[in-house]
Amino acid sequence: MSGHSKWSTIKHKKGAADAKRGRIFTRLIKEITVAARMGGGDPDSNPRLRSAVLAAKAENMPKDNIERAIKKGTGELEGVNYEEMTYEGYGPGGVAMLVACLTDNKNRTVAEVKYIFDRHGGSLGEPGCVAWKFDKKGIICFDKDKAEEEKLMEIALDAGAEDVKEEDDGFEVLTAPNDFETVKKAFDDAKLEYSSAEISMIPQMTVRLEGKKAEQMINLMEALEENDDVNNVYANFDIPDEVMEAIG
């Protein structure tokens, strides 16, 4: 299983999804605000904002909340000025990690992220220390029971996707970042339902973890995602299913 999918699967098994922790609305509002500030308040001409709004609607966020977040981003309403920061570091076993944050206080955020790394067997690194181990890609995921492989591959490749990969319980369509919106629209037009669609950082290779290091890595990922300033965490680890079962 790819590094991108592995953490999603682990979160599902542990019941640790952001929505269950009540944090997903906060993160979505931040993302909508930043997207609107950077690219304008019209989702039709701002792909990042369009993706954020669709994600918010998928989580049943009230329309008023979405509109307020957009207006705060465009300056029509007073709001907090969030900055995008990405921190790089190492998890247990030498796992490469990227931590993407949206913050209104850089000093607070870096101190909290460093504390979390130190507490869970990792270490915060210098800018550029691990970013080269990841590729920025568009990734569109489909459940196997909702997509026919042949049709999926035909639409994906015709629209300009780079690859279609079969995973344990679904398919992943990979695109260059610039082709992401075009490929996603092709699936929308074909009425093919995807489980997720986003621009992500895909690891070039993964580090296999077992025993104590596997448990430390899970705890580190969970602690980072519990932090309100953390927007996304990318890491190049793999934990075998049998090890996950033993950890519980």
PDB file of C-alpha atoms in Angstrom:
ATOM      1  CA  MET A   1       0.000   0.000   0.000  1.00  0.00           C
ATOM      2  CA  SER A   2       1.280   3.476  -0.807  1.00  0.00           C
ATOM      3  CA  GLY A   3       2.479   5.827   1.911  1.00  0.00           C
ATOM      4  CA  HIS A   4      -0.408   8.155   1.144  1.00  0.00           C
ATOM      5  CA  SER A   5      -3.051   5.516   1.750  1.00  0.00           C
ATOM      6  CA  LYS A   6      -1.470   3.846   4.750  1.00  0.00           C
ATOM      7  CA  TRP A   7      -2.173   6.532   7.332  1.00  0.00           C
ATOM      8  CA  SER A   8      -5.767   6.921   6.136  1.00  0.00           C
ATOM      9  CA  THR A   9      -6.259   3.198   6.610  1.00  0.00           C
ATOM     10  CA  ILE A  10      -4.671   3.245  10.061  1.00  0.00           C
ATOM     11  CA  LYS A  11      -6.846   6.172  11.163  1.00  0.00           C
ATOM     12  CA  HIS A  12      -9.945   4.340   9.976  1.00  0.00           C
ATOM     13  CA  LYS A  13      -9.011   1.182  11.888  1.00  0.00           C
ATOM     14  CA  LYS A  14      -8.276   3.114  15.064  1.00  0.00           C
ATOM     15  CA  GLY A  15     -11.376   5.308  14.766  1.00  0.00           C
ATOM     16  CA  ALA A  16      -9.117   8.348  14.832  1.00  0.00           C
ATOM     17  CA  ALA A  17     -10.587  10.407  12.013  1.00  0.00           C
ATOM     18  CA  ASP A  18     -10.447  14.169  12.460  1.00  0.00           C
ATOM     19  CA  ALA A  19     -14.229  14.416  12.242  1.00  0.00           C
ATOM     20  CA  LYS A  20     -14.581  12.331  15.391  1.00  0.00           C
ATOM     21  CA  ARG A  21     -12.349  14.776  17.231  1.00  0.00           C
ATOM     22  CA  GLY A  22     -14.394  17.804  16.248  1.00  0.00           C
ATOM     23  CA  ARG A  23     -11.481  19.516  14.497  1.00  0.00           C
ATOM     24  CA  ILE A  24     -12.331  19.159  10.840  1.00  0.00           C
ATOM     25  CA  PHE A  25     -14.513  22.294  10.659  1.00  0.00           C
ATOM     26  CA  THR A  26     -11.720  24.425  12.110  1.00  0.00           C
ATOM     27  CA  ARG A  27      -9.241  23.151   9.561  1.00  0.00           C
ATOM     28  CA  LEU A  28     -11.620  23.555   6.658  1.00  0.00           C
ATOM     29  CA  ILE A  29     -12.459  27.128   7.659  1.00  0.00           C
ATOM     30  CA  LYS A  30      -8.745  27.976   7.783  1.00  0.00           C
ATOM     31  CA  GLU A  31      -8.189  26.399   4.363  1.00  0.00           C
ATOM     32  CA  ILE A  32     -11.139  28.238   2.815  1.00  0.00           C
ATOM     33  CA  THR A  33      -9.939  31.537   4.294  1.00  0.00           C
ATOM     34  CA  VAL A  34      -6.375  31.129   3.024  1.00  0.00           C
ATOM     35  CA  ALA A  35      -7.525  29.908  -0.399  1.00  0.00           C
ATOM     36  CA  ALA A  36      -9.836  32.918  -0.791  1.00  0.00           C
ATOM     37  CA  ARG A  37      -7.101  35.324   0.312  1.00  0.00           C
ATOM     38  CA  MET A  38      -4.594  33.909  -2.169  1.00  0.00           C
ATOM     39  CA  GLY A  39      -6.810  33.319  -5.198  1.00  0.00           C
ATOM     40  CA  GLY A  40      -9.986  35.331  -4.738  1.00  0.00           C
ATOM     41  CA  GLY A  41     -13.445  34.468  -3.475  1.00  0.00           C
ATOM     42  CA  ASP A  42     -14.904  32.868  -6.615  1.00  0.00           C
ATOM     43  CA  PRO A  43     -14.639  29.056  -6.471  1.00  0.00           C
ATOM     44  CA  ASP A  44     -15.147  28.802 -10.243  1.00  0.00           C
ATOM     45  CA  SER A  45     -11.893  30.636 -10.920  1.00  0.00           C
ATOM     46  CA  ASN A  46      -9.987  29.483  -7.810  1.00  0.00           C
ATOM     47  CA  PRO A  47      -9.304  25.699  -7.889  1.00  0.00           C
ATOM     48  CA  ARG A  48      -7.925  25.598  -4.348  1.00  0.00           C
ATOM     49  CA  LEU A  49     -10.987  27.362  -2.975  1.00  0.00           C
ATOM     50  CA  ARG A  50     -13.288  25.135  -5.020  1.00  0.00           C
ATOM     51  CA  SER A  51     -11.689  22.009  -3.542  1.00  0.00           C
ATOM     52  CA  ALA A  52     -11.921  23.426  -0.010  1.00  0.00           C
ATOM     53  CA  VAL A  53     -15.585  24.348  -0.435  1.00  0.00           C
ATOM     54  CA  LEU A  54     -16.414  20.895  -1.821  1.00  0.00           C
ATOM     55  CA  ALA A  55     -14.623  19.299   1.134  1.00  0.00           C
ATOM     56  CA  ALA A  56     -16.600  21.502   3.534  1.00  0.00           C
ATOM     57  CA  LYS A  57     -19.895  20.581   1.868  1.00  0.00           C
ATOM     58  CA  ALA A  58     -18.961  16.898   2.061  1.00  0.00           C
ATOM     59  CA  GLU A  59     -18.644  17.351   5.832  1.00  0.00           C
ATOM     60  CA  ASN A  60     -22.054  19.080   5.949  1.00  0.00           C
ATOM     61  CA  MET A  61     -20.620  22.436   6.953  1.00  0.00           C
ATOM     62  CA  PRO A  62     -23.409  25.075   6.983  1.00  0.00           C
ATOM     63  CA  LYS A  63     -23.459  27.390   3.969  1.00  0.00           C
ATOM     64  CA  ASP A  64     -23.183  30.461   6.236  1.00  0.00           C
ATOM     65  CA  ASN A  65     -19.916  29.170   7.718  1.00  0.00           C
ATOM     66  CA  ILE A  66     -18.450  28.681   4.254  1.00  0.00           C
ATOM     67  CA  GLU A  67     -19.504  32.137   3.077  1.00  0.00           C
ATOM     68  CA  ARG A  68     -18.109  33.824   6.207  1.00  0.00           C
ATOM     69  CA  ALA A  69     -14.767  32.053   5.772  1.00  0.00           C
ATOM     70  CA  ILE A  70     -14.583  33.212   2.146  1.00  0.00           C
ATOM     71  CA  LYS A  71     -15.392  36.806   3.103  1.00  0.00           C
ATOM     72  CA  LYS A  72     -12.750  36.754   5.828  1.00  0.00           C
ATOM     73  CA  GLY A  73     -10.244  35.607   3.230  1.00  0.00           C
ATOM     74  CA  THR A  74     -11.161  38.326   0.753  1.00  0.00           C
ATOM     75  CA  GLY A  75     -11.203  40.997   3.457  1.00  0.00           C
ATOM     76  CA  GLU A  76     -14.946  41.660   3.323  1.00  0.00           C
ATOM     77  CA  LEU A  77     -15.147  40.585   6.964  1.00  0.00           C
ATOM     78  CA  GLU A  78     -12.532  41.038   9.665  1.00  0.00           C
ATOM     79  CA  GLY A  79     -10.726  37.830  10.457  1.00  0.00           C
ATOM     80  CA  VAL A  80      -7.485  36.180  11.540  1.00  0.00           C
ATOM     81  CA  ASN A  81      -4.574  36.300   9.100  1.00  0.00           C
ATOM     82  CA  TYR A  82      -3.344  32.725   8.730  1.00  0.00           C
ATOM     83  CA  GLU A  83       0.074  31.899   7.300  1.00  0.00           C
ATOM     84  CA  GLU A  84       1.117  28.669   5.604  1.00  0.00           C
ATOM     85  CA  MET A  85       4.148  26.988   7.147  1.00  0.00           C
ATOM     86  CA  THR A  86       5.691  23.593   6.379  1.00  0.00           C
ATOM     87  CA  TYR A  87       8.002  21.934   8.886  1.00  0.00           C
ATOM     88  CA  GLU A  88      10.278  19.001   8.071  1.00  0.00           C
ATOM     89  CA  GLY A  89      11.552  16.339  10.390  1.00  0.00           C
ATOM     90  CA  TYR A  90      12.170  12.701  11.178  1.00  0.00           C
ATOM     91  CA  GLY A  91       9.926  10.204  12.910  1.00  0.00           C
ATOM     92  CA  PRO A  92      10.921   6.971  14.665  1.00  0.00           C
ATOM     93  CA  GLY A  93      13.067   4.722  12.483  1.00  0.00           C
ATOM     94  CA  GLY A  94      14.192   7.630  10.305  1.00  0.00           C
ATOM     95  CA  VAL A  95      10.769   8.227   8.722  1.00  0.00           C
ATOM     96  CA  ALA A  96      10.731  11.427   6.632  1.00  0.00           C
ATOM     97  CA  MET A  97       7.911  13.802   7.596  1.00  0.00           C
ATOM     98  CA  LEU A  98       6.369  17.006   6.274  1.00  0.00           C
ATOM     99  CA  VAL A  99       3.970  18.908   8.557  1.00  0.00           C
ATOM    100  CA  ALA A 100       1.839  21.510   6.761  1.00  0.00           C
ATOM    101  CA  CYS A 101       0.357  24.141   9.067  1.00  0.00           C
ATOM    102  CA  LEU A 102      -1.992  27.117   8.876  1.00  0.00           C
ATOM    103  CA  THR A 103      -1.197  29.409  11.777  1.00  0.00           C
ATOM    104  CA  ASP A 104      -1.737  32.889  13.162  1.00  0.00           C
ATOM    105  CA  ASN A 105       1.337  32.581  15.407  1.00  0.00           C
ATOM    106  CA  LYS A 106       4.486  31.009  13.916  1.00  0.00           C
ATOM    107  CA  ASN A 107       6.424  31.019  17.188  1.00  0.00           C
ATOM    108  CA  ARG A 108       3.666  29.102  19.000  1.00  0.00           C
ATOM    109  CA  THR A 109       3.269  26.590  16.192  1.00  0.00           C
ATOM    110  CA  VAL A 110       6.936  25.725  15.741  1.00  0.00           C
ATOM    111  CA  ALA A 111       7.354  25.303  19.505  1.00  0.00           C
ATOM    112  CA  GLU A 112       4.351  22.963  19.694  1.00  0.00           C
ATOM    113  CA  VAL A 113       5.403  20.931  16.653  1.00  0.00           C
ATOM    114  CA  LYS A 114       8.944  20.539  18.031  1.00  0.00           C
ATOM    115  CA  TYR A 115       7.564  19.434  21.401  1.00  0.00           C
ATOM    116  CA  ILE A 116       5.369  16.787  19.746  1.00  0.00           C
ATOM    117  CA  PHE A 117       8.281  15.439  17.689  1.00  0.00           C
ATOM    118  CA  ASP A 118      10.576  15.272  20.739  1.00  0.00           C
ATOM    119  CA  ARG A 119       7.936  13.609  22.907  1.00  0.00           C
ATOM    120  CA  HIS A 120       7.210  10.812  20.435  1.00  0.00           C
ATOM    121  CA  GLY A 121      10.666   9.713  19.332  1.00  0.00           C
ATOM    122  CA  GLY A 122      11.115  12.107  16.419  1.00  0.00           C
ATOM    123  CA  SER A 123      13.096  15.264  15.734  1.00  0.00           C
ATOM    124  CA  LEU A 124      12.362  18.500  13.898  1.00  0.00           C
ATOM    125  CA  GLY A 125      14.825  19.101  11.062  1.00  0.00           C
ATOM    126  CA  GLU A 126      16.094  21.961   8.938  1.00  0.00           C
ATOM    127  CA  PRO A 127      14.169  23.252   5.897  1.00  0.00           C
ATOM    128  CA  GLY A 128      14.895  21.036   2.902  1.00  0.00           C
ATOM    129  CA  CYS A 129      16.090  18.031   4.902  1.00  0.00           C
ATOM    130  CA  VAL A 130      13.355  15.641   3.691  1.00  0.00           C
ATOM    131  CA  ALA A 131      11.187  17.497   1.148  1.00  0.00           C
ATOM    132  CA  TRP A 132      13.185  15.948  -1.704  1.00  0.00           C
ATOM    133  CA  LYS A 133      11.866  12.520  -0.686  1.00  0.00           C
ATOM    134  CA  PHE A 134       8.318  13.489  -1.734  1.00  0.00           C
ATOM    135  CA  ASP A 135       6.665  14.364  -5.035  1.00  0.00           C
ATOM    136  CA  LYS A 136       3.748  16.775  -5.267  1.00  0.00           C
ATOM    137  CA  LYS A 137       0.881  15.012  -7.029  1.00  0.00           C
ATOM    138  CA  GLY A 138      -2.831  15.143  -7.496  1.00  0.00           C
ATOM    139  CA  ILE A 139      -4.421  12.005  -6.110  1.00  0.00           C
ATOM    140  CA  ILE A 140      -7.995  10.837  -6.654  1.00  0.00           C
ATOM    141  CA  CYS A 141      -9.121   7.742  -4.743  1.00  0.00           C
ATOM    142  CA  PHE A 142     -11.944   5.350  -5.609  1.00  0.00           C
ATOM    143  CA  ASP A 143     -13.490   2.498  -3.627  1.00  0.00           C
ATOM    144  CA  LYS A 144     -13.409  -0.792  -5.531  1.00  0.00           C
ATOM    145  CA  ASP A 145     -17.148  -1.313  -5.170  1.00  0.00           C
ATOM    146  CA  LYS A 146     -17.856   2.058  -6.825  1.00  0.00           C
ATOM    147  CA  ALA A 147     -15.501   1.975  -9.806  1.00  0.00           C
ATOM    148  CA  GLU A 148     -14.857  -0.385 -12.708  1.00  0.00           C
ATOM    149  CA  GLU A 149     -11.116  -0.582 -13.336  1.00  0.00           C
ATOM    150  CA  GLU A 150     -11.254  -0.580 -17.137  1.00  0.00           C
ATOM    151  CA  LYS A 151     -13.577   2.431 -17.340  1.00  0.00           C
ATOM    152  CA  LEU A 152     -11.636   4.230 -14.613  1.00  0.00           C
ATOM    153  CA  MET A 153      -8.344   3.764 -16.418  1.00  0.00           C
ATOM    154  CA  GLU A 154      -9.787   4.831 -19.770  1.00  0.00           C
ATOM    155  CA  ILE A 155     -11.175   8.105 -18.402  1.00  0.00           C
ATOM    156  CA  ALA A 156      -8.072   8.815 -16.319  1.00  0.00           C
ATOM    157  CA  LEU A 157      -5.550   8.348 -19.111  1.00  0.00           C
ATOM    158  CA  ASP A 158      -7.673  10.165 -21.701  1.00  0.00           C
ATOM    159  CA  ALA A 159      -7.870  13.152 -19.330  1.00  0.00           C
ATOM    160  CA  GLY A 160      -4.100  13.242 -18.818  1.00  0.00           C
ATOM    161  CA  ALA A 161      -3.537  11.282 -15.583  1.00  0.00           C
ATOM    162  CA  GLU A 162      -0.046   9.901 -14.996  1.00  0.00           C
ATOM    163  CA  ASP A 163      -0.965   6.541 -13.475  1.00  0.00           C
ATOM    164  CA  VAL A 164      -3.731   4.383 -12.026  1.00  0.00           C
ATOM    165  CA  LYS A 165      -2.735   2.111  -9.145  1.00  0.00           C
ATOM    166  CA  GLU A 166      -4.716  -0.699  -7.583  1.00  0.00           C
ATOM    167  CA  GLU A 167      -4.634  -0.768  -3.786  1.00  0.00           C
ATOM    168  CA  ASP A 168      -6.031  -3.243  -1.241  1.00  0.00           C
ATOM    169  CA  ASP A 169      -9.510  -1.733  -1.181  1.00  0.00           C
ATOM    170  CA  GLY A 170      -9.559   0.685  -4.095  1.00  0.00           C
ATOM    171  CA  PHE A 171      -7.784   2.559  -6.871  1.00  0.00           C
ATOM    172  CA  GLU A 172      -5.555   5.645  -6.834  1.00  0.00           C
ATOM    173  CA  VAL A 173      -5.328   7.962  -9.827  1.00  0.00           C
ATOM    174  CA  LEU A 174      -2.168  10.082  -9.844  1.00  0.00           C
ATOM    175  CA  THR A 175      -1.809  13.328 -11.790  1.00  0.00           C
ATOM    176  CA  ALA A 176       0.628  16.177 -12.192  1.00  0.00           C
ATOM    177  CA  PRO A 177      -0.580  19.083 -10.009  1.00  0.00           C
ATOM    178  CA  ASN A 178      -1.436  21.180 -13.078  1.00  0.00           C
ATOM    179  CA  ASP A 179      -3.594  18.385 -14.521  1.00  0.00           C
ATOM    180  CA  PHE A 180      -5.459  17.603 -11.310  1.00  0.00           C
ATOM    181  CA  GLU A 181      -8.531  19.783 -11.950  1.00  0.00           C
ATOM    182  CA  THR A 182      -8.878  18.528 -15.540  1.00  0.00           C
ATOM    183  CA  VAL A 183      -8.759  14.871 -14.506  1.00  0.00           C
ATOM    184  CA  LYS A 184     -11.139  15.428 -11.588  1.00  0.00           C
ATOM    185  CA  LYS A 185     -13.608  17.187 -13.889  1.00  0.00           C
ATOM    186  CA  ALA A 186     -13.476  14.221 -16.281  1.00  0.00           C
ATOM    187  CA  PHE A 187     -14.569  11.926 -13.460  1.00  0.00           C
ATOM    188  CA  ASP A 188     -17.262  14.393 -12.391  1.00  0.00           C
ATOM    189  CA  ASP A 189     -18.593  14.575 -15.944  1.00  0.00           C
ATOM    190  CA  ALA A 190     -18.637  10.762 -16.129  1.00  0.00           C
ATOM    191  CA  LYS A 191     -20.553  10.623 -12.807  1.00  0.00           C
ATOM    192  CA  LEU A 192     -17.852   8.477 -11.198  1.00  0.00           C
ATOM    193  CA  GLU A 193     -17.870   8.880  -7.424  1.00  0.00           C
ATOM    194  CA  TYR A 194     -14.456   9.220  -5.766  1.00  0.00           C
ATOM    195  CA  SER A 195     -13.818   8.902  -2.028  1.00  0.00           C
ATOM    196  CA  SER A 196     -11.249  11.717  -1.947  1.00  0.00           C
ATOM    197  CA  ALA A 197      -9.477  14.114  -4.316  1.00  0.00           C
ATOM    198  CA  GLU A 198      -6.595  16.354  -3.289  1.00  0.00           C
ATOM    199  CA  ILE A 199      -3.142  17.674  -4.055  1.00  0.00           C
ATOM    200  CA  SER A 200      -0.800  15.700  -1.828  1.00  0.00           C
ATOM    201  CA  MET A 201       2.856  14.923  -1.171  1.00  0.00           C
ATOM    202  CA  ILE A 202       3.560  11.337  -2.236  1.00  0.00           C
ATOM    203  CA  PRO A 203       6.654   9.604  -0.802  1.00  0.00           C
ATOM    204  CA  GLN A 204       9.099   8.204  -3.352  1.00  0.00           C
ATOM    205  CA  MET A 205       9.750   5.217  -1.081  1.00  0.00           C
ATOM    206  CA  THR A 206       8.574   4.010   2.329  1.00  0.00           C
ATOM    207  CA  VAL A 207      10.251   2.910   5.559  1.00  0.00           C
ATOM    208  CA  ARG A 208       8.916  -0.314   7.080  1.00  0.00           C
ATOM    209  CA  LEU A 209       8.210  -0.041  10.815  1.00  0.00           C
ATOM    210  CA  GLU A 210       7.535  -2.750  13.373  1.00  0.00           C
ATOM    211  CA  GLY A 211       7.367  -3.120  17.148  1.00  0.00           C
ATOM    212  CA  LYS A 212       7.953  -0.088  19.348  1.00  0.00           C
ATOM    213  CA  LYS A 213       8.872   2.204  16.444  1.00  0.00           C
ATOM    214  CA  ALA A 214       5.565   1.444  14.719  1.00  0.00           C
ATOM    215  CA  GLU A 215       3.639   2.304  17.867  1.00  0.00           C
ATOM    216  CA  GLN A 216       5.674   5.494  18.385  1.00  0.00           C
ATOM    217  CA  MET A 217       4.999   6.522  14.783  1.00  0.00           C
ATOM    218  CA  ILE A 218       1.238   6.114  15.153  1.00  0.00           C
ATOM    219  CA  ASN A 219       1.293   8.131  18.378  1.00  0.00           C
ATOM    220  CA  LEU A 220       3.375  10.859  16.701  1.00  0.00           C
ATOM    221  CA  MET A 221       0.969  11.119  13.750  1.00  0.00           C
ATOM    222  CA  GLU A 222      -2.038  11.267  16.052  1.00  0.00           C
ATOM    223  CA  ALA A 223      -0.468  13.929  18.278  1.00  0.00           C
ATOM    224  CA  LEU A 224       0.366  16.119  15.288  1.00  0.00           C
ATOM    225  CA  GLU A 225      -3.122  15.806  13.831  1.00  0.00           C
ATOM    226  CA  GLU A 226      -4.647  16.729  17.202  1.00  0.00           C
ATOM    227  CA  ASN A 227      -2.889  20.104  17.006  1.00  0.00           C
ATOM    228  CA  ASP A 228      -5.244  22.807  15.715  1.00  0.00           C
ATOM    229  CA  ASP A 229      -2.510  24.494  13.645  1.00  0.00           C
ATOM    230  CA  VAL A 230      -1.596  21.321  11.747  1.00  0.00           C
ATOM    231  CA  ASN A 231      -3.393  21.035   8.419  1.00  0.00           C
ATOM    232  CA  ASN A 232      -1.748  17.942   6.898  1.00  0.00           C
ATOM    233  CA  VAL A 233       0.955  15.454   7.789  1.00  0.00           C
ATOM    234  CA  TYR A 234       2.888  13.502   5.159  1.00  0.00           C
ATOM    235  CA  ALA A 235       5.233  10.646   6.063  1.00  0.00           C
ATOM    236  CA  ASN A 236       7.003   7.850   4.182  1.00  0.00           C
ATOM    237  CA  PHE A 237       6.287   4.917   6.497  1.00  0.00           C
ATOM    238  CA  ASP A 238       4.631   1.542   6.089  1.00  0.00           C
ATOM    239  CA  ILE A 239       3.344  -0.673   8.895  1.00  0.00           C
ATOM    240  CA  PRO A 240       2.398  -4.272   8.026  1.00  0.00           C
ATOM    241  CA  ASP A 241      -1.207  -5.199   8.761  1.00  0.00           C
ATOM    242  CA  GLU A 242      -0.188  -7.910  11.202  1.00  0.00           C
ATOM    243  CA  VAL A 243       1.829  -5.374  13.204  1.00  0.00           C
ATOM    244  CA  MET A 244      -1.156  -3.013  13.275  1.00  0.00           C
ATOM    245  CA  GLU A 245      -3.355  -5.812  14.609  1.00  0.00           C
ATOM    246  CA  ALA A 246      -0.824  -6.532  17.357  1.00  0.00           C
ATOM    247  CA  ILE A 247      -0.718  -2.845  18.327  1.00  0.00           C
ATOM    248  CA  GLY A 248      -4.517  -2.696  18.356  1.00  0.00           C
TER     249      GLY A 248
END
